[in-house]
């Protein structure tokens, strides 16, 4: 069995940039390790060249298993040149470089290594469930597919999401509601605009209105306030025609008190009949009561191992927990992983090897505490 650092290097060397993903070879390597340690493993196809993993070990009546989840796809390299080979997984000055090193192959490697180390003691205990997904970077599509097609995921008593947090426990994350707003018009020659109806003007009015939109909801103490950003606007085919279609991309980040359906209804009314809305992504926010006893145990382990403070935090990004937490019985969910949030999706992405080692130690302790081994 490789160490968690060595396994991170192995995973980084698989090119799983999404699109297209191509996660199958990476998933097969992890599945082989888990099967060799005695896990019951399902390698679930997710389109051509892609796969996801469900792995279980242990289980007794009376207490649900502990869950771990992470994704193995990565974002593209970006336009800026890298100073290192993004798939060589080189280590220099305590930093393991490569695409996905922080987000989030280090987290997956750490919990797989930790769980395998505990495997021979998990019989007749509540056990563990590992959910390793594809397609997270394109809107949790892999996790959503697992929930749709594998309704028998079962339940877990608590869920660890190994996304990058610098090993600091986070007790929630904002939701994401991505909308496409379309306006339509009537095309005409650009020299006779009075003969047409300009869809871009309608879109411009909608964008101006969105700048002043008020969610009318109280700020969350930890998640903060909801946000709305117009990220894209497209309209027209050529400069000398009246455009008959325009499209606006709207990125809304929500807090736990909000209903995405109500937000869409509110915006539909606010923008009026010139604008038609289409949902592109609907990822709910996640929030766990920080006073839950298991959350207290997680913080204690993180203090002991990583030396983190007691401050409560939440992730600005969304995770597969949006889909998995409700499907797994709405267990308490904590986001904690060795990657550095500030380095996710960046050129020359890296993860500190010391954080990978400490994450592995923390995950092992989570398993030992949960299963009393």
Short mmCIF file of C-alpha atoms in Angstrom, two decimals:
data_model
loop_
_atom_site.label_atom_id
_atom_site.label_comp_id
_atom_site.label_asym_id
_atom_site.label_seq_id
_atom_site.Cartn_x
_atom_site.Cartn_y
_atom_site.Cartn_z
CA UNK A 1 0.00 0.00 0.00
CA UNK A 2 1.49 3.37 -0.96
CA UNK A 3 1.60 6.17 1.59
CA UNK A 4 -0.99 8.93 1.26
CA UNK A 5 1.65 11.18 -0.32
CA UNK A 6 2.64 8.48 -2.81
CA UNK A 7 -1.01 7.79 -3.60
CA UNK A 8 -1.63 11.50 -4.17
CA UNK A 9 1.22 11.46 -6.67
CA UNK A 10 -0.28 8.45 -8.43
CA UNK A 11 -3.70 10.11 -8.68
CA UNK A 12 -2.29 13.41 -9.95
CA UNK A 13 -0.51 11.52 -12.75
CA UNK A 14 -3.88 10.44 -14.13
CA UNK A 15 -5.15 13.19 -16.44
CA UNK A 16 -8.77 13.58 -15.35
CA UNK A 17 -9.39 17.09 -16.64
CA UNK A 18 -13.13 17.62 -16.97
CA UNK A 19 -14.29 17.84 -19.69
CA UNK A 20 -13.96 15.08 -20.74
CA UNK A 21 -13.12 13.61 -17.31
CA UNK A 22 -11.65 10.21 -18.25
CA UNK A 23 -11.74 9.22 -14.57
CA UNK A 24 -12.07 5.47 -15.12
CA UNK A 25 -8.37 4.54 -15.00
CA UNK A 26 -7.92 6.59 -11.82
CA UNK A 27 -11.03 5.02 -10.30
CA UNK A 28 -9.83 1.52 -11.21
CA UNK A 29 -6.57 2.10 -9.34
CA UNK A 30 -8.44 3.16 -6.21
CA UNK A 31 -10.94 0.33 -6.57
CA UNK A 32 -8.10 -2.20 -6.77
CA UNK A 33 -6.52 -0.91 -3.58
CA UNK A 34 -9.83 -0.95 -1.73
CA UNK A 35 -10.77 -4.44 -2.94
CA UNK A 36 -7.35 -5.70 -1.85
CA UNK A 37 -8.07 -4.39 1.64
CA UNK A 38 -11.38 -6.24 1.85
CA UNK A 39 -13.86 -3.54 0.85
CA UNK A 40 -16.97 -4.42 -1.10
CA UNK A 41 -16.45 -2.18 -4.13
CA UNK A 42 -18.83 -1.10 -6.86
CA UNK A 43 -17.15 0.50 -9.89
CA UNK A 44 -20.04 2.34 -11.47
CA UNK A 45 -19.80 3.49 -15.12
CA UNK A 46 -20.45 7.17 -15.79
CA UNK A 47 -20.26 7.50 -19.55
CA UNK A 48 -17.41 6.61 -21.87
CA UNK A 49 -14.07 6.32 -20.10
CA UNK A 50 -15.55 7.42 -16.79
CA UNK A 51 -16.44 5.68 -13.51
CA UNK A 52 -17.33 6.28 -9.87
CA UNK A 53 -16.84 4.19 -6.74
CA UNK A 54 -18.95 3.03 -3.83
CA UNK A 55 -16.90 1.08 -1.28
CA UNK A 56 -18.18 -0.40 1.98
CA UNK A 57 -16.63 -2.26 4.86
CA UNK A 58 -18.06 -3.30 8.22
CA UNK A 59 -21.53 -2.58 9.45
CA UNK A 60 -23.56 -3.52 12.49
CA UNK A 61 -27.13 -2.85 13.61
CA UNK A 62 -27.65 0.10 15.91
CA UNK A 63 -25.24 2.65 14.43
CA UNK A 64 -24.85 3.89 10.88
CA UNK A 65 -21.46 3.89 9.12
CA UNK A 66 -19.19 6.89 8.76
CA UNK A 67 -19.06 8.31 5.24
CA UNK A 68 -16.21 9.89 3.26
CA UNK A 69 -16.55 11.51 -0.13
CA UNK A 70 -14.34 13.16 -2.71
CA UNK A 71 -14.08 13.65 -6.48
CA UNK A 72 -11.27 12.67 -8.85
CA UNK A 73 -11.98 14.96 -11.81
CA UNK A 74 -10.14 18.26 -12.14
CA UNK A 75 -10.57 21.56 -13.94
CA UNK A 76 -8.54 22.41 -17.08
CA UNK A 77 -5.02 23.79 -16.80
CA UNK A 78 -5.95 27.36 -17.72
CA UNK A 79 -4.37 29.75 -20.20
CA UNK A 80 -1.28 30.64 -18.14
CA UNK A 81 1.78 28.39 -18.62
CA UNK A 82 2.80 26.17 -15.72
CA UNK A 83 6.36 26.29 -14.38
CA UNK A 84 6.14 22.54 -13.61
CA UNK A 85 4.67 19.54 -15.39
CA UNK A 86 1.05 19.52 -14.15
CA UNK A 87 0.92 15.71 -14.27
CA UNK A 88 4.36 14.82 -12.93
CA UNK A 89 3.38 15.22 -9.25
CA UNK A 90 6.84 16.48 -8.37
CA UNK A 91 7.65 17.37 -4.75
CA UNK A 92 9.83 20.38 -4.01
CA UNK A 93 10.25 22.20 -0.69
CA UNK A 94 7.46 20.18 0.88
CA UNK A 95 4.99 21.02 -1.91
CA UNK A 96 3.41 18.38 -4.14
CA UNK A 97 2.67 20.07 -7.47
CA UNK A 98 0.08 19.15 -10.07
CA UNK A 99 -3.43 19.68 -11.30
CA UNK A 100 -5.77 18.30 -8.67
CA UNK A 101 -3.14 18.16 -5.93
CA UNK A 102 -5.19 20.49 -3.70
CA UNK A 103 -8.57 20.07 -5.38
CA UNK A 104 -8.85 17.33 -4.39
CA UNK A 105 -6.84 14.21 -5.10
CA UNK A 106 -4.83 14.72 -1.91
CA UNK A 107 -8.02 14.51 0.12
CA UNK A 108 -9.15 11.34 -1.65
CA UNK A 109 -5.72 9.75 -1.24
CA UNK A 110 -5.67 10.64 2.45
CA UNK A 111 -9.04 9.12 3.33
CA UNK A 112 -8.50 6.03 1.18
CA UNK A 113 -5.13 5.45 2.87
CA UNK A 114 -6.58 6.07 6.33
CA UNK A 115 -9.53 3.74 5.79
CA UNK A 116 -7.38 0.96 4.35
CA UNK A 117 -5.09 1.23 7.38
CA UNK A 118 -8.10 0.57 9.62
CA UNK A 119 -9.68 -2.08 7.39
CA UNK A 120 -8.63 -5.20 9.29
CA UNK A 121 -10.39 -3.91 12.44
CA UNK A 122 -13.70 -2.84 10.94
CA UNK A 123 -15.55 -6.16 11.10
CA UNK A 124 -18.41 -6.03 13.60
CA UNK A 125 -18.23 -2.24 13.82
CA UNK A 126 -20.53 0.41 12.30
CA UNK A 127 -18.09 0.52 9.39
CA UNK A 128 -17.47 3.06 6.66
CA UNK A 129 -18.81 4.03 3.25
CA UNK A 130 -16.60 5.72 0.64
CA UNK A 131 -18.22 7.64 -2.22
CA UNK A 132 -15.66 8.66 -4.85
CA UNK A 133 -17.19 10.63 -7.66
CA UNK A 134 -16.56 11.84 -11.18
CA UNK A 135 -17.97 15.00 -12.70
CA UNK A 136 -17.98 17.26 -9.65
CA UNK A 137 -16.27 20.13 -11.44
CA UNK A 138 -19.10 20.45 -13.96
CA UNK A 139 -21.81 20.85 -11.35
CA UNK A 140 -21.89 17.65 -9.24
CA UNK A 141 -23.13 15.66 -12.23
CA UNK A 142 -21.52 12.45 -11.01
CA UNK A 143 -23.01 12.64 -7.53
CA UNK A 144 -26.41 13.51 -8.99
CA UNK A 145 -26.20 10.46 -11.25
CA UNK A 146 -25.30 8.24 -8.28
CA UNK A 147 -28.32 9.49 -6.39
CA UNK A 148 -30.61 8.95 -9.40
CA UNK A 149 -29.39 5.52 -10.44
CA UNK A 150 -28.17 4.08 -7.12
CA UNK A 151 -31.10 4.84 -4.86
CA UNK A 152 -29.71 2.20 -2.53
CA UNK A 153 -26.84 4.36 -1.34
CA UNK A 154 -28.17 3.78 2.16
CA UNK A 155 -27.52 6.11 5.05
CA UNK A 156 -24.49 7.23 7.00
CA UNK A 157 -24.33 8.61 10.50
CA UNK A 158 -21.94 11.42 9.53
CA UNK A 159 -20.20 12.55 6.35
CA UNK A 160 -16.66 13.85 5.77
CA UNK A 161 -16.13 15.85 2.56
CA UNK A 162 -12.40 15.98 1.81
CA UNK A 163 -12.43 19.21 -0.24
CA UNK A 164 -9.58 21.69 0.30
CA UNK A 165 -9.78 23.54 3.63
CA UNK A 166 -6.17 23.47 4.85
CA UNK A 167 -7.36 20.80 7.33
CA UNK A 168 -9.69 23.24 9.08
CA UNK A 169 -13.21 21.86 9.68
CA UNK A 170 -16.00 23.77 7.92
CA UNK A 171 -19.60 23.16 8.93
CA UNK A 172 -21.35 24.17 5.73
CA UNK A 173 -21.18 25.70 2.30
CA UNK A 174 -23.29 28.00 0.20
CA UNK A 175 -25.61 26.65 -2.44
CA UNK A 176 -25.39 27.52 -6.12
CA UNK A 177 -28.27 28.35 -8.42
CA UNK A 178 -27.13 29.03 -11.97
CA UNK A 179 -29.75 30.49 -14.28
CA UNK A 180 -29.83 31.32 -17.96
CA UNK A 181 -31.99 34.34 -18.69
CA UNK A 182 -33.11 34.66 -22.30
CA UNK A 183 -34.61 37.63 -24.07
CA UNK A 184 -36.08 37.53 -27.57
CA UNK A 185 -36.68 40.15 -30.23
CA UNK A 186 -37.26 40.56 -33.95
CA UNK A 187 -34.33 40.82 -36.33
CA UNK A 188 -34.02 43.59 -38.91
CA UNK A 189 -31.36 45.38 -40.92
CA UNK A 190 -29.05 47.46 -38.74
CA UNK A 191 -29.78 50.55 -40.81
CA UNK A 192 -33.49 50.24 -40.01
CA UNK A 193 -33.62 49.30 -36.31
CA UNK A 194 -37.17 50.62 -36.02
CA UNK A 195 -38.25 47.59 -38.09
CA UNK A 196 -37.05 45.18 -35.41
CA UNK A 197 -37.10 44.52 -31.66
CA UNK A 198 -33.68 44.53 -30.03
CA UNK A 199 -33.17 41.58 -27.64
CA UNK A 200 -29.88 43.04 -26.37
CA UNK A 201 -31.67 46.16 -25.11
CA UNK A 202 -34.07 43.91 -23.20
CA UNK A 203 -31.11 42.00 -21.78
CA UNK A 204 -29.38 45.25 -20.80
CA UNK A 205 -32.45 46.36 -18.87
CA UNK A 206 -32.53 42.97 -17.13
CA UNK A 207 -28.83 43.23 -16.16
CA UNK A 208 -29.37 46.70 -14.72
CA UNK A 209 -32.33 45.40 -12.71
CA UNK A 210 -30.30 42.43 -11.43
CA UNK A 211 -27.63 44.77 -10.09
CA UNK A 212 -30.21 46.15 -7.66
CA UNK A 213 -31.90 42.85 -6.78
CA UNK A 214 -32.54 42.32 -3.06
CA UNK A 215 -32.98 38.79 -1.71
CA UNK A 216 -34.76 40.19 1.35
CA UNK A 217 -33.27 37.55 3.66
CA UNK A 218 -31.28 37.92 6.86
CA UNK A 219 -27.53 37.33 6.69
CA UNK A 220 -26.38 33.98 8.09
CA UNK A 221 -23.90 34.25 10.97
CA UNK A 222 -21.37 31.96 9.24
CA UNK A 223 -22.49 31.50 5.62
CA UNK A 224 -22.91 35.25 5.24
CA UNK A 225 -25.30 36.84 2.76
CA UNK A 226 -26.53 35.41 -0.53
CA UNK A 227 -24.95 36.84 -3.65
CA UNK A 228 -25.90 37.35 -7.30
CA UNK A 229 -23.45 37.84 -10.16
CA UNK A 230 -24.06 38.28 -13.87
CA UNK A 231 -21.21 36.23 -15.28
CA UNK A 232 -21.93 36.20 -19.02
CA UNK A 233 -23.98 38.05 -21.62
CA UNK A 234 -24.27 37.10 -25.26
CA UNK A 235 -26.42 38.54 -28.02
CA UNK A 236 -26.54 39.15 -31.71
CA UNK A 237 -24.93 37.44 -34.67
CA UNK A 238 -23.49 40.39 -36.59
CA UNK A 239 -23.00 44.11 -36.08
CA UNK A 240 -25.33 45.25 -38.85
CA UNK A 241 -28.45 43.38 -37.72
CA UNK A 242 -30.93 43.93 -34.91
CA UNK A 243 -30.33 41.01 -32.52
CA UNK A 244 -33.32 38.76 -31.99
CA UNK A 245 -31.87 36.81 -29.04
CA UNK A 246 -29.70 37.51 -26.01
CA UNK A 247 -28.68 35.28 -23.10
CA UNK A 248 -27.50 36.24 -19.61
CA UNK A 249 -25.70 33.84 -17.25
CA UNK A 250 -26.64 34.41 -13.60
CA UNK A 251 -24.66 32.88 -10.71
CA UNK A 252 -26.52 32.96 -7.39
CA UNK A 253 -24.91 31.70 -4.17
CA UNK A 254 -27.48 30.92 -1.47
CA UNK A 255 -27.67 30.32 2.26
CA UNK A 256 -29.54 27.64 4.16
CA UNK A 257 -32.67 29.72 4.83
CA UNK A 258 -33.40 30.09 1.11
CA UNK A 259 -35.48 28.02 -1.30
CA UNK A 260 -34.12 27.90 -4.83
CA UNK A 261 -37.61 27.43 -6.25
CA UNK A 262 -38.78 30.57 -4.47
CA UNK A 263 -35.75 32.54 -5.70
CA UNK A 264 -36.51 31.55 -9.28
CA UNK A 265 -40.16 32.54 -8.87
CA UNK A 266 -39.10 35.82 -7.30
CA UNK A 267 -36.73 36.61 -10.18
CA UNK A 268 -39.31 35.63 -12.79
CA UNK A 269 -41.70 38.18 -11.34
CA UNK A 270 -38.96 40.78 -10.82
CA UNK A 271 -37.59 40.64 -14.37
CA UNK A 272 -40.99 40.55 -16.06
CA UNK A 273 -42.28 38.78 -19.13
CA UNK A 274 -39.50 39.93 -21.45
CA UNK A 275 -37.16 37.47 -19.68
CA UNK A 276 -37.39 33.67 -19.62
CA UNK A 277 -35.39 31.76 -17.00
CA UNK A 278 -33.84 28.31 -17.35
CA UNK A 279 -32.06 26.48 -14.51
CA UNK A 280 -28.54 25.26 -15.36
CA UNK A 281 -27.42 24.15 -11.89
CA UNK A 282 -29.30 23.65 -8.64
CA UNK A 283 -26.93 22.75 -5.78
CA UNK A 284 -28.38 23.26 -2.32
CA UNK A 285 -26.47 24.80 0.55
CA UNK A 286 -25.28 22.59 3.40
CA UNK A 287 -25.32 23.51 7.06
CA UNK A 288 -24.58 21.38 10.14
CA UNK A 289 -25.28 22.45 13.69
CA UNK A 290 -21.82 23.19 15.11
CA UNK A 291 -23.03 21.99 18.52
CA UNK A 292 -23.58 18.43 17.24
CA UNK A 293 -21.42 16.07 19.36
CA UNK A 294 -19.68 14.53 16.34
CA UNK A 295 -18.75 17.99 15.04
CA UNK A 296 -17.19 18.67 18.43
CA UNK A 297 -15.12 15.48 18.07
CA UNK A 298 -13.96 16.54 14.60
CA UNK A 299 -12.84 19.92 15.90
CA UNK A 300 -11.01 18.28 18.79
CA UNK A 301 -9.08 16.00 16.44
CA UNK A 302 -8.28 18.94 14.14
CA UNK A 303 -7.00 20.96 17.12
CA UNK A 304 -4.86 18.07 18.32
CA UNK A 305 -3.40 17.17 14.93
CA UNK A 306 -3.37 20.39 12.88
CA UNK A 307 -3.57 22.98 15.64
CA UNK A 308 -6.60 24.76 14.17
CA UNK A 309 -8.58 27.25 16.20
CA UNK A 310 -12.22 26.92 17.25
CA UNK A 311 -13.53 29.50 14.79
CA UNK A 312 -16.54 28.42 12.77
CA UNK A 313 -16.28 28.63 9.01
CA UNK A 314 -18.08 27.63 5.84
CA UNK A 315 -16.88 27.05 2.30
CA UNK A 316 -17.62 29.64 -0.39
CA UNK A 317 -17.72 26.84 -2.98
CA UNK A 318 -20.32 24.08 -3.28
CA UNK A 319 -19.52 20.36 -3.00
CA UNK A 320 -20.99 16.96 -3.82
CA UNK A 321 -22.58 17.10 -0.37
CA UNK A 322 -25.33 19.16 -2.03
CA UNK A 323 -26.52 15.93 -3.63
CA UNK A 324 -25.10 13.30 -1.28
CA UNK A 325 -26.02 14.64 2.17
CA UNK A 326 -29.81 14.54 1.53
CA UNK A 327 -29.50 11.15 -0.22
CA UNK A 328 -27.53 9.67 2.70
CA UNK A 329 -30.16 10.62 5.28
CA UNK A 330 -29.11 14.24 5.97
CA UNK A 331 -26.30 13.34 8.38
CA UNK A 332 -24.06 15.95 10.04
CA UNK A 333 -21.54 16.94 7.36
CA UNK A 334 -18.11 18.47 7.79
CA UNK A 335 -15.83 19.68 4.99
CA UNK A 336 -12.19 19.10 5.87
CA UNK A 337 -9.28 18.32 3.59
CA UNK A 338 -5.54 18.89 3.15
CA UNK A 339 -5.72 21.01 0.01
CA UNK A 340 -5.34 24.77 0.11
CA UNK A 341 -8.52 26.61 -0.86
CA UNK A 342 -6.57 29.50 -2.36
CA UNK A 343 -4.76 27.11 -4.73
CA UNK A 344 -7.80 25.33 -6.13
CA UNK A 345 -8.03 25.83 -9.91
CA UNK A 346 -4.79 27.86 -9.92
CA UNK A 347 -1.75 27.61 -12.17
CA UNK A 348 1.08 25.71 -10.41
CA UNK A 349 -1.43 24.19 -7.97
CA UNK A 350 0.19 22.32 -5.09
CA UNK A 351 -0.58 20.73 -1.74
CA UNK A 352 1.72 20.69 1.27
CA UNK A 353 2.89 17.15 1.95
CA UNK A 354 2.73 17.81 5.68
CA UNK A 355 -0.98 18.59 5.36
CA UNK A 356 -1.57 15.32 3.50
CA UNK A 357 0.09 13.39 6.30
CA UNK A 358 -1.89 15.20 8.97
CA UNK A 359 -5.17 14.77 7.06
CA UNK A 360 -4.48 11.04 6.91
CA UNK A 361 -3.90 11.01 10.66
CA UNK A 362 -7.13 12.94 11.28
CA UNK A 363 -9.23 10.70 9.02
CA UNK A 364 -7.80 7.64 10.77
CA UNK A 365 -8.80 9.11 14.10
CA UNK A 366 -12.31 9.86 12.80
CA UNK A 367 -12.67 6.20 11.87
CA UNK A 368 -11.24 4.94 15.15
CA UNK A 369 -13.50 7.20 17.18
CA UNK A 370 -16.61 6.33 15.16
CA UNK A 371 -16.02 2.58 15.11
CA UNK A 372 -14.47 2.41 18.60
CA UNK A 373 -11.40 0.53 17.42
#
